[in-house]
Coordinates of C-alpha atoms and ligand atoms in Angstrom, one line a residue:
Chain A
M17 CA 87.5 107.4 107.7
T18 CA 84.5 109.0 106.1
E19 CA 84.9 109.3 102.3
T20 CA 84.8 112.8 101.0
L21 CA 81.9 113.4 98.6
S22 CA 84.0 114.3 95.6
V23 CA 86.0 111.0 95.3
P24 CA 88.7 111.8 92.7
A25 CA 88.3 109.8 89.5
K26 CA 90.9 107.4 88.4
M27 CA 93.7 108.9 86.4
P28 CA 95.5 107.5 83.4
V29 CA 99.3 107.2 84.1
R30 CA 102.2 105.7 82.3
L31 CA 104.8 104.0 84.6
R32 CA 108.1 102.6 83.4
V33 CA 108.5 99.3 85.3
N34 CA 111.4 96.9 84.7
G35 CA 112.1 98.6 81.4
Q36 CA 108.6 98.4 80.0
N37 CA 106.0 101.2 79.7
R38 CA 102.8 100.2 81.5
D39 CA 99.6 102.3 80.9
L40 CA 97.3 102.2 83.8
L41 CA 94.2 103.8 85.3
I42 CA 94.8 104.4 89.0
E43 CA 93.5 106.2 91.9
P44 CA 95.6 109.3 92.7
S45 CA 96.0 108.1 96.3
A46 CA 97.3 104.7 95.3
S47 CA 100.8 103.9 96.6
L48 CA 103.4 102.5 94.3
L49 CA 103.3 99.2 96.3
Q50 CA 99.5 98.9 95.7
V51 CA 99.9 99.5 92.0
L52 CA 102.8 97.0 91.6
R53 CA 101.0 94.3 93.5
E54 CA 97.4 94.8 92.7
D55 CA 97.4 96.4 89.2
L56 CA 100.5 94.9 87.7
A57 CA 100.5 91.6 89.7
L58 CA 104.1 92.0 90.5
T59 CA 103.8 90.4 93.9
G60 CA 107.5 89.9 94.4
T61 CA 107.6 93.2 96.2
K62 CA 106.3 92.4 99.6
E63 CA 103.8 94.2 101.8
V64 CA 104.5 94.1 105.6
C65 CA 104.3 97.2 107.8
L66 CA 103.0 99.8 105.3
L67 CA 104.7 102.4 107.6
G68 CA 108.3 102.6 106.3
S69 CA 109.6 100.5 109.2
C70 CA 110.6 97.2 107.6
G71 CA 112.0 97.6 104.1
A72 CA 110.1 94.6 102.6
C73 CA 108.6 96.8 100.0
T74 CA 111.9 98.2 98.7
V75 CA 112.1 98.9 94.9
L76 CA 114.6 101.0 93.0
I77 CA 113.4 104.3 91.6
D78 CA 115.9 105.7 89.1
G79 CA 118.4 103.3 90.6
K80 CA 117.9 104.4 94.2
P81 CA 116.3 102.3 96.9
A82 CA 112.8 103.5 97.9
L83 CA 110.0 102.2 100.1
S84 CA 107.1 101.6 97.7
C85 CA 104.6 101.7 100.5
L86 CA 105.5 105.4 101.1
V87 CA 105.6 106.5 97.5
L88 CA 102.6 107.6 95.6
A89 CA 102.4 105.9 92.2
M90 CA 101.4 109.3 90.7
A91 CA 104.7 110.7 91.8
C92 CA 106.6 108.1 89.8
R93 CA 105.6 109.2 86.3
G94 CA 108.7 109.6 84.2
K95 CA 110.9 107.6 86.5
A96 CA 112.4 104.2 86.0
I97 CA 111.0 101.6 88.5
T98 CA 112.9 98.3 89.1
T99 CA 111.3 95.5 91.1
I100 CA 112.7 92.1 92.1
E101 CA 111.1 90.7 88.9
G102 CA 113.3 93.0 86.8
L103 CA 116.7 91.7 88.0
M104 CA 117.1 88.6 85.8
E105 CA 119.6 89.0 83.0
G106 CA 118.8 87.0 79.8
G107 CA 116.9 84.3 81.7
D108 CA 119.6 83.9 84.3
L109 CA 119.3 85.0 87.9
H110 CA 121.1 88.2 88.8
P111 CA 124.4 87.3 90.5
L112 CA 123.1 88.7 93.7
Q113 CA 120.0 86.5 93.6
Q114 CA 122.3 83.5 93.0
A115 CA 124.5 84.6 95.9
F116 CA 121.4 84.7 98.2
I117 CA 120.8 81.0 97.2
D118 CA 124.4 79.9 97.5
K119 CA 124.9 81.5 101.0
G120 CA 121.6 80.4 102.4
A121 CA 120.4 84.0 102.9
V122 CA 116.8 83.1 102.4
Q123 CA 114.6 81.5 105.0
C124 CA 110.9 82.5 105.0
G125 CA 111.8 84.8 102.1
Y126 CA 109.6 87.7 103.2
C127 CA 112.4 90.2 103.5
T128 CA 114.4 88.8 100.6
P129 CA 113.1 90.9 97.7
G130 CA 113.8 94.1 99.7
M131 CA 117.2 92.9 100.8
V132 CA 118.1 92.0 97.2
M133 CA 117.0 95.5 96.0
V134 CA 119.1 97.4 98.6
G135 CA 122.0 95.1 97.9
K136 CA 121.6 95.7 94.1
A137 CA 121.7 99.5 94.7
L138 CA 124.9 99.1 96.8
L139 CA 126.6 96.9 94.1
D140 CA 125.7 99.5 91.4
E141 CA 127.4 102.2 93.5
K142 CA 130.3 100.1 94.9
P143 CA 131.0 97.0 92.7
N144 CA 133.1 95.3 95.5
P145 CA 131.5 96.2 98.8
T146 CA 132.9 95.4 102.2
A147 CA 130.9 93.5 104.8
E148 CA 130.5 96.8 106.7
E149 CA 129.2 98.6 103.6
A150 CA 126.7 95.7 103.1
R151 CA 125.6 96.0 106.7
Q152 CA 125.0 99.7 106.3
A153 CA 123.1 99.2 103.1
I154 CA 120.6 96.8 104.7
A155 CA 120.2 98.9 107.8
G156 CA 116.6 99.7 107.0
N157 CA 115.6 96.2 106.2
L158 CA 114.4 93.8 108.9
C159 CA 114.8 90.1 108.7
R160 CA 113.2 87.9 111.4
C161 CA 114.9 84.7 110.3
T162 CA 118.4 84.7 109.1
G163 CA 120.2 86.8 111.7
Y164 CA 121.5 88.9 108.8
Q165 CA 125.0 87.3 108.5
Q166 CA 124.2 85.2 105.4
I167 CA 122.6 88.2 103.8
V168 CA 125.8 90.2 104.3
E169 CA 127.8 87.3 103.0
A170 CA 125.6 87.1 99.9
I171 CA 126.1 90.7 99.0
V172 CA 129.8 90.5 99.5
A173 CA 129.9 87.3 97.4
A174 CA 127.9 88.6 94.5
P175 CA 130.8 90.3 92.5
E176 CA 132.6 86.9 92.4
I177 CA 129.5 85.2 90.9
A178 CA 129.2 88.0 88.4
R179 CA 132.9 87.5 87.4
T180 CA 132.7 83.8 87.0
G181 CA 129.3 83.9 85.3
S182 CA 128.0 81.2 87.6
A183 CA 124.5 82.5 88.1
K184 CA 122.0 79.8 87.0
R185 CA 118.6 79.8 85.5
P186 CA 115.9 79.9 88.1
A187 CA 114.5 76.5 89.1
G188 CA 110.8 76.3 88.0
L189 CA 108.3 75.6 90.6
M190 CA 107.9 72.0 89.4
D191 CA 111.6 71.3 89.2
S192 CA 111.7 70.7 93.0
G193 CA 109.3 67.8 92.5
P194 CA 105.9 67.2 94.2
Y195 CA 105.7 68.3 97.8
L196 CA 106.3 65.4 100.3
M197 CA 105.1 65.5 103.8
P198 CA 108.3 65.2 105.9
E199 CA 106.6 62.9 108.5
T200 CA 104.8 60.5 106.2
G201 CA 106.7 60.8 102.9
E202 CA 103.3 61.0 101.1
Chain B
M8 CA 96.1 96.4 101.8
I9 CA 95.0 99.3 104.1
P10 CA 94.5 102.0 101.4
L11 CA 95.4 105.6 101.8
P12 CA 92.4 108.0 102.2
K13 CA 91.3 109.2 98.8
F14 CA 92.7 112.5 97.6
R15 CA 93.5 114.5 94.5
Y16 CA 97.2 114.7 93.6
V17 CA 98.8 117.9 92.2
E18 CA 102.3 118.5 91.1
P19 CA 102.9 122.2 90.4
T20 CA 106.1 123.2 88.6
T21 CA 106.5 126.7 90.1
L22 CA 106.4 128.0 93.6
A23 CA 103.9 130.7 92.6
E24 CA 101.5 128.0 91.3
A25 CA 102.0 125.9 94.5
A26 CA 101.3 128.9 96.7
A27 CA 98.1 129.8 94.7
I28 CA 96.7 126.2 95.1
L29 CA 97.5 126.3 98.8
A30 CA 95.9 129.7 99.2
A31 CA 92.7 128.5 97.5
E32 CA 92.5 125.2 99.3
G33 CA 93.7 126.1 102.8
E34 CA 93.9 123.3 105.3
D35 CA 92.2 120.8 102.8
C36 CA 95.5 120.7 101.0
Q37 CA 98.6 119.0 102.4
I38 CA 102.2 119.4 101.2
L39 CA 104.1 116.3 100.2
G40 CA 107.9 116.3 100.3
G41 CA 109.4 112.8 100.4
G42 CA 106.3 111.5 102.1
T43 CA 108.1 109.5 104.7
D44 CA 106.2 111.2 107.5
L45 CA 103.0 112.2 105.8
V46 CA 102.2 108.9 104.1
P47 CA 102.4 106.7 107.2
S48 CA 100.2 109.2 109.0
M49 CA 97.6 109.2 106.2
R50 CA 97.7 105.4 106.2
Q51 CA 96.8 105.6 109.9
G52 CA 94.0 108.0 109.2
I53 CA 95.7 110.9 111.1
F54 CA 95.4 113.1 108.0
A55 CA 92.8 112.9 105.2
P56 CA 93.5 115.9 103.0
K57 CA 91.3 116.5 99.9
T58 CA 94.4 117.4 98.0
V59 CA 98.0 116.4 98.2
L60 CA 100.5 118.8 96.7
S61 CA 103.8 117.4 95.8
L62 CA 106.8 119.8 95.7
Q63 CA 109.0 117.4 93.7
A64 CA 108.6 119.2 90.3
I65 CA 109.5 122.6 91.6
D66 CA 113.0 123.3 90.4
G67 CA 114.4 125.9 92.8
L68 CA 113.7 123.8 95.9
G69 CA 116.5 121.4 94.9
R70 CA 119.3 124.0 95.4
L71 CA 122.4 123.2 97.6
E72 CA 124.8 126.1 97.3
W73 CA 127.7 127.5 99.2
S74 CA 129.1 131.0 98.9
E75 CA 131.5 132.8 101.2
S76 CA 129.2 135.8 101.4
D77 CA 125.8 134.2 101.8
G78 CA 126.6 130.9 103.5
L79 CA 125.1 127.5 102.8
S80 CA 121.7 127.6 101.2
I81 CA 119.7 124.4 101.2
G82 CA 116.4 124.1 99.4
A83 CA 113.5 122.3 101.1
G84 CA 113.4 119.6 98.4
V85 CA 117.0 118.5 98.8
T86 CA 117.1 114.8 100.0
L87 CA 118.8 113.8 103.2
R88 CA 120.9 111.4 101.1
R89 CA 122.3 114.3 99.1
L90 CA 123.0 116.3 102.2
E91 CA 124.9 113.5 103.9
T92 CA 127.0 112.8 100.8
D93 CA 127.7 116.4 99.8
A94 CA 131.5 117.0 100.0
T95 CA 131.2 120.8 100.7
L96 CA 128.7 120.3 103.5
R97 CA 130.7 117.5 105.1
K98 CA 133.8 119.6 105.1
L99 CA 132.3 122.9 106.3
F100 CA 129.6 121.5 108.7
P101 CA 130.4 117.9 109.7
M102 CA 127.9 118.0 112.6
L103 CA 125.1 118.7 110.1
A104 CA 126.2 115.7 107.9
Q105 CA 126.4 113.6 111.1
A106 CA 122.9 114.5 112.2
V107 CA 121.5 113.9 108.7
S108 CA 123.2 110.4 108.5
E109 CA 121.4 109.5 111.8
V110 CA 117.9 109.9 110.4
A111 CA 115.8 106.7 109.9
S112 CA 117.4 104.3 107.4
P113 CA 119.4 104.6 104.1
S114 CA 116.3 104.0 101.9
I115 CA 114.3 106.6 103.8
R116 CA 117.1 109.1 103.5
H117 CA 117.0 108.6 99.7
M118 CA 113.4 109.7 99.8
A119 CA 113.2 112.2 102.7
T120 CA 113.6 115.9 102.1
L121 CA 115.0 118.6 104.3
G122 CA 111.7 120.5 104.3
G123 CA 109.9 117.4 105.6
N124 CA 112.4 117.0 108.4
L125 CA 112.0 120.6 109.4
C126 CA 108.2 120.3 109.3
L127 CA 108.1 116.8 110.9
D128 CA 105.0 116.3 112.9
T129 CA 105.4 115.7 116.6
R130 CA 105.0 112.0 117.7
C131 CA 103.3 110.2 120.6
Y132 CA 102.3 106.7 121.6
Y133 CA 98.7 107.8 121.7
Y134 CA 98.8 109.6 118.3
N135 CA 100.8 107.5 115.9
Q136 CA 98.4 104.7 115.9
S137 CA 95.8 103.2 113.6
E138 CA 92.2 104.3 113.8
D139 CA 91.1 101.0 115.2
W140 CA 93.6 101.3 118.0
K141 CA 92.5 104.9 118.8
A142 CA 88.8 103.8 118.7
C143 CA 89.4 101.6 121.8
S144 CA 89.6 104.5 124.2
D145 CA 89.2 108.3 124.4
L146 CA 90.9 110.3 121.7
C147 CA 93.9 112.4 122.7
L148 CA 94.1 116.2 122.5
K149 CA 96.0 116.2 119.2
V150 CA 93.2 114.3 117.4
G151 CA 90.3 116.2 118.9
G152 CA 90.1 114.7 122.4
E153 CA 90.0 116.7 125.6
F154 CA 93.3 115.8 127.3
C155 CA 96.9 114.9 126.5
K156 CA 97.0 111.3 127.5
A157 CA 100.8 111.3 127.6
S158 CA 101.0 114.2 130.1
P159 CA 101.6 113.4 133.8
G160 CA 98.3 112.3 135.1
G161 CA 96.8 112.3 131.6
K162 CA 94.8 115.5 132.4
A163 CA 96.8 118.3 130.7
K164 CA 95.0 120.5 128.2
K165 CA 98.2 121.0 126.3
C166 CA 99.7 118.5 123.9
F167 CA 103.1 117.1 124.8
A168 CA 103.8 115.0 121.7
V169 CA 107.5 114.9 121.1
F170 CA 109.6 116.7 118.5
S171 CA 111.9 114.1 117.0
A172 CA 113.6 115.5 113.9
D173 CA 117.4 114.9 114.0
V174 CA 118.5 117.6 111.5
V175 CA 116.8 120.4 113.3
P176 CA 118.9 120.6 116.6
A177 CA 122.1 120.6 114.5
L178 CA 120.7 123.4 112.3
I179 CA 119.6 125.5 115.3
A180 CA 123.0 125.0 116.9
L181 CA 124.4 126.5 113.7
K182 CA 122.0 129.5 113.8
A183 CA 120.2 128.6 110.6
Q184 CA 117.5 130.8 109.2
V185 CA 114.4 129.4 107.6
T186 CA 112.3 131.0 104.8
L187 CA 108.6 130.5 104.4
V188 CA 106.7 131.5 101.2
A189 CA 103.0 132.1 100.8
K190 CA 100.9 133.8 98.1
E191 CA 101.1 137.1 100.0
G192 CA 104.9 137.0 100.2
E193 CA 107.8 135.5 102.1
R194 CA 109.2 135.8 105.6
T195 CA 112.5 134.6 107.1
L196 CA 113.0 133.8 110.7
D197 CA 115.5 132.1 113.0
L198 CA 114.9 128.4 112.8
A199 CA 114.8 128.3 116.6
A200 CA 111.8 130.7 116.5
F201 CA 110.0 128.4 114.0
Y202 CA 109.0 125.9 116.7
S203 CA 106.1 126.6 119.1
G204 CA 106.5 124.0 121.8
D205 CA 102.9 123.1 121.4
G206 CA 102.7 119.5 120.4
A207 CA 99.4 119.9 118.7
R208 CA 100.8 122.7 116.4
P209 CA 104.5 122.3 116.5
N210 CA 105.6 125.0 114.1
A211 CA 104.9 128.5 112.9
L212 CA 103.8 127.4 109.5
K213 CA 100.5 129.1 108.6
P214 CA 98.0 127.5 106.2
G215 CA 99.2 128.4 102.7
E216 CA 102.8 128.6 103.6
I217 CA 105.6 126.6 102.1
L218 CA 109.0 126.2 103.7
T219 CA 111.4 126.9 100.8
G220 CA 114.7 126.3 102.5
V221 CA 117.3 127.2 105.1
V222 CA 120.5 129.2 105.2
V223 CA 123.5 128.4 107.5
P224 CA 125.3 131.8 107.8
A225 CA 128.8 131.9 106.3
D226 CA 130.3 133.0 109.7
R227 CA 129.4 129.6 111.1
V228 CA 132.4 128.1 109.3
G229 CA 135.0 127.1 111.9
I230 CA 132.5 126.2 114.5
K231 CA 133.2 122.8 116.0
G232 CA 130.1 120.7 116.3
S233 CA 128.9 117.3 117.6
Y234 CA 125.5 115.6 117.2
L235 CA 124.9 112.6 119.4
K236 CA 121.7 110.6 119.2
Y237 CA 120.2 108.1 121.5
R238 CA 117.8 105.6 120.0
I239 CA 116.7 102.1 120.7
R240 CA 118.3 100.5 117.7
Q241 CA 121.2 102.1 115.8
T242 CA 119.1 102.4 112.7
I243 CA 115.5 103.2 111.7
D244 CA 114.4 104.5 115.1
Y245 CA 113.6 108.1 116.0
P246 CA 115.8 109.8 118.7
I247 CA 114.6 109.4 122.3
A248 CA 117.3 112.0 123.2
G249 CA 119.6 114.0 121.0
V250 CA 122.3 116.6 121.7
A251 CA 123.7 119.1 119.2
L252 CA 126.7 121.1 120.5
A253 CA 128.4 123.9 118.6
L254 CA 131.5 125.5 120.0
R255 CA 134.0 128.0 118.7
F256 CA 137.4 128.1 120.3
G257 CA 139.6 131.2 120.4
A258 CA 143.3 131.5 121.3
S259 CA 144.6 128.9 123.9
G260 CA 141.4 126.9 124.0
V261 CA 139.1 129.7 125.3
V262 CA 135.5 129.2 124.2
S263 CA 134.3 132.2 122.2
E264 CA 130.9 130.9 121.3
A265 CA 128.7 128.0 122.7
R266 CA 125.3 126.8 121.7
L267 CA 123.6 123.6 122.9
V268 CA 120.4 122.2 121.5
L269 CA 118.4 119.1 122.6
G270 CA 116.1 117.0 120.5
G271 CA 113.6 114.2 121.3
V272 CA 113.0 115.4 124.8
A273 CA 110.2 118.1 124.4
S274 CA 107.6 119.2 122.0
K275 CA 110.2 121.4 120.3
P276 CA 114.0 121.5 120.0
V277 CA 115.3 122.9 123.2
L278 CA 118.0 125.6 123.1
V279 CA 119.6 125.2 126.5
K280 CA 119.7 128.5 128.4
G281 CA 122.8 129.6 130.3
I282 CA 125.3 127.8 128.2
A283 CA 126.9 130.9 126.6
E284 CA 127.0 132.7 129.9
L285 CA 128.6 129.7 131.6
L286 CA 131.3 129.0 128.9
E287 CA 132.1 132.0 126.8
G288 CA 135.4 133.5 127.7
Q289 CA 136.3 130.3 129.7
T290 CA 138.4 127.3 129.0
L291 CA 136.7 123.9 129.2
D292 CA 137.4 122.0 132.3
R293 CA 135.6 119.1 134.1
A294 CA 133.6 121.3 136.5
R295 CA 132.3 123.5 133.7
I296 CA 131.4 120.6 131.5
E297 CA 129.6 119.0 134.4
R298 CA 127.7 122.3 135.1
A299 CA 126.7 122.5 131.4
A300 CA 125.5 118.9 131.4
Q301 CA 123.4 119.7 134.5
L302 CA 121.8 122.6 132.6
A303 CA 121.0 120.4 129.7
R304 CA 119.5 117.7 132.0
K305 CA 117.3 120.3 133.6
A306 CA 116.2 121.7 130.2
A307 CA 115.1 118.2 129.0
I308 CA 111.4 117.6 129.8
P309 CA 110.7 114.2 128.2
Q310 CA 107.2 112.7 128.6
A311 CA 106.1 109.1 128.7
N312 CA 105.2 109.2 125.0
T313 CA 108.1 107.4 123.3
A314 CA 110.5 104.6 124.1
G315 CA 112.7 104.9 127.2
Q316 CA 111.9 105.9 130.7
R317 CA 111.8 109.7 131.4
A318 CA 114.5 109.7 134.1
H319 CA 116.7 107.5 131.9
R320 CA 116.3 109.9 128.9
K321 CA 117.3 112.8 131.1
Q322 CA 120.3 110.9 132.3
M323 CA 121.3 110.2 128.7
I324 CA 121.1 113.9 127.9
H325 CA 123.5 114.5 130.8
E326 CA 125.8 111.8 129.5
F327 CA 125.7 112.8 125.9
T328 CA 126.3 116.4 126.7
T329 CA 129.4 115.5 128.6
R330 CA 130.6 113.3 125.8
A331 CA 130.0 116.0 123.2
F332 CA 132.0 118.5 125.2
E333 CA 134.8 116.0 125.8
D334 CA 134.9 115.1 122.1
L335 CA 135.1 118.7 121.0
A336 CA 137.6 119.7 123.7
R337 CA 139.9 116.9 122.4
E338 CA 139.5 118.1 118.9
A339 CA 140.4 121.6 119.9
R340 CA 143.6 120.6 121.5
Ligands
FAD22 C1 110.5 104.2 110.0 C2 110.8 105.7 110.1 C3 111.8 106.1 110.9 C4 112.1 107.5 110.9 N1 113.2 107.9 111.7 C5 113.5 109.2 111.8 C6 114.6 109.6 112.5 O1 115.3 108.8 113.1 N2 114.9 110.9 112.6 C7 114.1 111.9 111.9 O2 114.4 113.0 112.0 N3 113.1 111.5 111.2 C8 112.7 110.2 111.1 N4 111.7 109.8 110.3 C9 110.8 110.8 109.8 C10 111.1 111.3 108.4 O3 111.5 110.2 107.5 C11 112.1 112.4 108.3 O4 111.9 113.3 109.3 C12 112.1 113.0 106.9 O5 113.1 114.0 106.8 C13 110.8 113.7 106.6 O6 110.9 114.3 105.3 P1 109.9 114.0 104.1 O7 110.3 114.8 102.9 O8 109.7 112.5 103.8 O9 108.5 114.5 104.8 P2 107.0 114.5 104.3 O10 106.4 113.3 104.9 O11 106.9 114.7 102.9 O12 106.5 115.7 105.1 C14 106.5 115.8 106.5 C15 105.6 117.0 107.0 O13 106.1 118.2 106.6 C16 105.2 118.9 105.7 N5 106.1 119.4 104.7 C17 107.0 118.8 103.9 N6 107.8 119.6 103.2 C18 107.3 120.8 103.4 C19 107.6 122.2 103.0 N7 108.6 122.4 102.1 N8 106.9 123.2 103.4 C20 105.9 123.0 104.3 N9 105.6 121.8 104.8 C21 106.2 120.7 104.4 C22 104.3 117.8 105.2 O14 103.0 118.4 104.9 C23 104.2 116.9 106.4 O15 103.3 117.4 107.3 C24 111.4 108.4 110.2 C25 110.3 108.0 109.4 C26 110.0 106.6 109.3 C27 108.9 106.1 108.4
FES23 S1 106.0 97.6 103.9 FE1 107.0 99.3 103.2 S2 108.6 99.5 104.7 FE2 107.4 97.9 105.6
FES24 S1 114.1 85.3 105.6 FE1 112.4 85.5 106.9 S2 112.3 87.6 107.3 FE2 114.2 87.4 106.3

C-alpha cells in the first residue's frame, strides 16, 4: 500500500471506556481494537483474525456486542465502551467470569474475553437465558479448545452465581505460586 | 497489528452535507455504514480511500416505518439486528426477517446496516485476500489484472465475483424499490434493476450517490415467503446458495403471484425467469414444483470462487427451491 501524500494528522478524541473518559490523540483510521490495545493498554480484548470472522475482539458499545477490529475508534465518540477489564464489580469478578472458572470454560483463553462479552450482553437482555439462547449468543465467536459446551454451561450458570453472591476476588498472578516444570518439579 | 490504510474520517449530520462531500471528492471518498464489509476490505488493501464518510450521524437514515398507504420504509442506516427484532416487520414480512437473521453472526448484525447489505461488494477467492497473497501471482480483473481468475479456464475478460448479500433476494422477491440520492437529486428504481451482473461493478451506484433506503410496497402484505440459505457452517458464513420465494395464493390454493430469486450463485441476485408463467393461475403440484426447481437450477450459474463445488451448489438450489415450495404449499393449506 503506497501512503497518500497528505497523511491525515492525529486527531484528539474523547472515548468513554469502562466508565472513564479517556482523552487521546489517534489516527482517524485507527480501529477501536488498536486504540484499546495499543493506546490504552487494555490487552484483555484479543486480536486474532482482524476480519470479523472470530469474535475474539468483541466489546460492548452502548451495551451491544461489537467487533472492535471492524469499528473505527473515531466512530465511537459519545458512546459507552465496555471491555473485559470493565466487568469486575467492587473488586469481585463478574458472576459470568466466575462461572467461566467454575465450569472450566477457559482453556487457552484466547476466545474467553469475547465469549464473556457476548454472554454479558445476553444476560443483560435475558437475565435467565436457556442453553439454546446461550448457543445463539455465542454463534459468532470461535473457540478452538473447549468444544463450546462448558461456555454454554457457564452462561446458563451465571445468574445463580449472581443470586448467591459467590463470585470471588480474582486470584493475583503470584497467588498461584511460582511456576513448576511438570516433568522436573523445578 | 495490520493497520488500516490511512484516511480522513468525516461524519456529516445531514444528507445534503454528505452528498456535497461525496460530489467534491468523487471516488476518493468511500461510504461507511456499519463497516463490516468495508473495514475487512480496507484491512486487506482492497480499498484505500482518502476519505471515509460515515453515515451514522445522519438522522433520517434510521427510519423504520410502516403505513398502509406507503408500505414499509426502511432507512439505509437501520441495523440488521433492529430489522430482525422489529415486531411489525416480523409479522408483515416474515421472509424478510428470516433472511436478515441468517446474515453473518449476532455481533455483526448489531453493527451491519441495511444500506451496507444492499451495496455489499461481490466476493471471490482471488479477490478477498491480503496484499501479500495477491502479490504471489497475477492480479485478477477486479483489482486491475487482465482476466477473471475464477472464470472457467481463467481467461474471461468479465469479472464473475459472487453476490452474497442475504437480505437482497428476499427484498427483490417482495418487489422492493430503492432510492439513491446525490447532490444533483434523487432517483428511485426497482431493487432488481439496481444490480448489474458485472462482478467488478456490481451495482448501479454512481460516484457521489448514497443509497438512502428501500420501500416494500404495501400491497405485498399477504404474500407468503420463504428464504432458505445454504452455507458451510450455520453461522458466520456467507451463502453459497440462497433461495427467496414469494407466493400469493387465491381461492382454493390457486397461485396468483409467484416470484423466485436466487442469491450466492451469480454476480447478482437472479430473478428466475418463467416462474410466473409456469405457476400463476395454477395450483401447486409435484410436477409444477419440479419444473420450477429445474428453472431455478438452470438460472444458477455459480463459479469456482467460493466454498462448495459448482454442481453441488446448483443441486442445492434445486433442492431448496423444492423445499421452499413445499413449505409454502403446506402453509397455504
Ligand atoms: C465474517 C463475516 C461474515 C459475513 N456473512 C454475511 C452473510 O452471511 N450474509 C451477508 O449478506 N453478509 C455477510 N457479511 C457482510 C456484511 O456483514 C453484511 O452484508 C452487512 O449487511 C454489510 O453492512 P455494513 O453496514 O456493515 O456495510 P459497510 O461495510 O459499511 O458497507 C458495505 C459497502 O456498501 C457501501 N455502502 C454502505 N452503505 C451505503 C449507502 N447507504 N449508500 C451507498 N453505499 C453504501 C460501502 O461503501 C461499502 O462498499 C459478512 C461479513 C463478515 C465480516
Ligand atoms: S479479531 Fe475481530 S473478529 Fe477476529
Ligand atoms: S479456550 Fe482456547 S480458543 Fe477458546
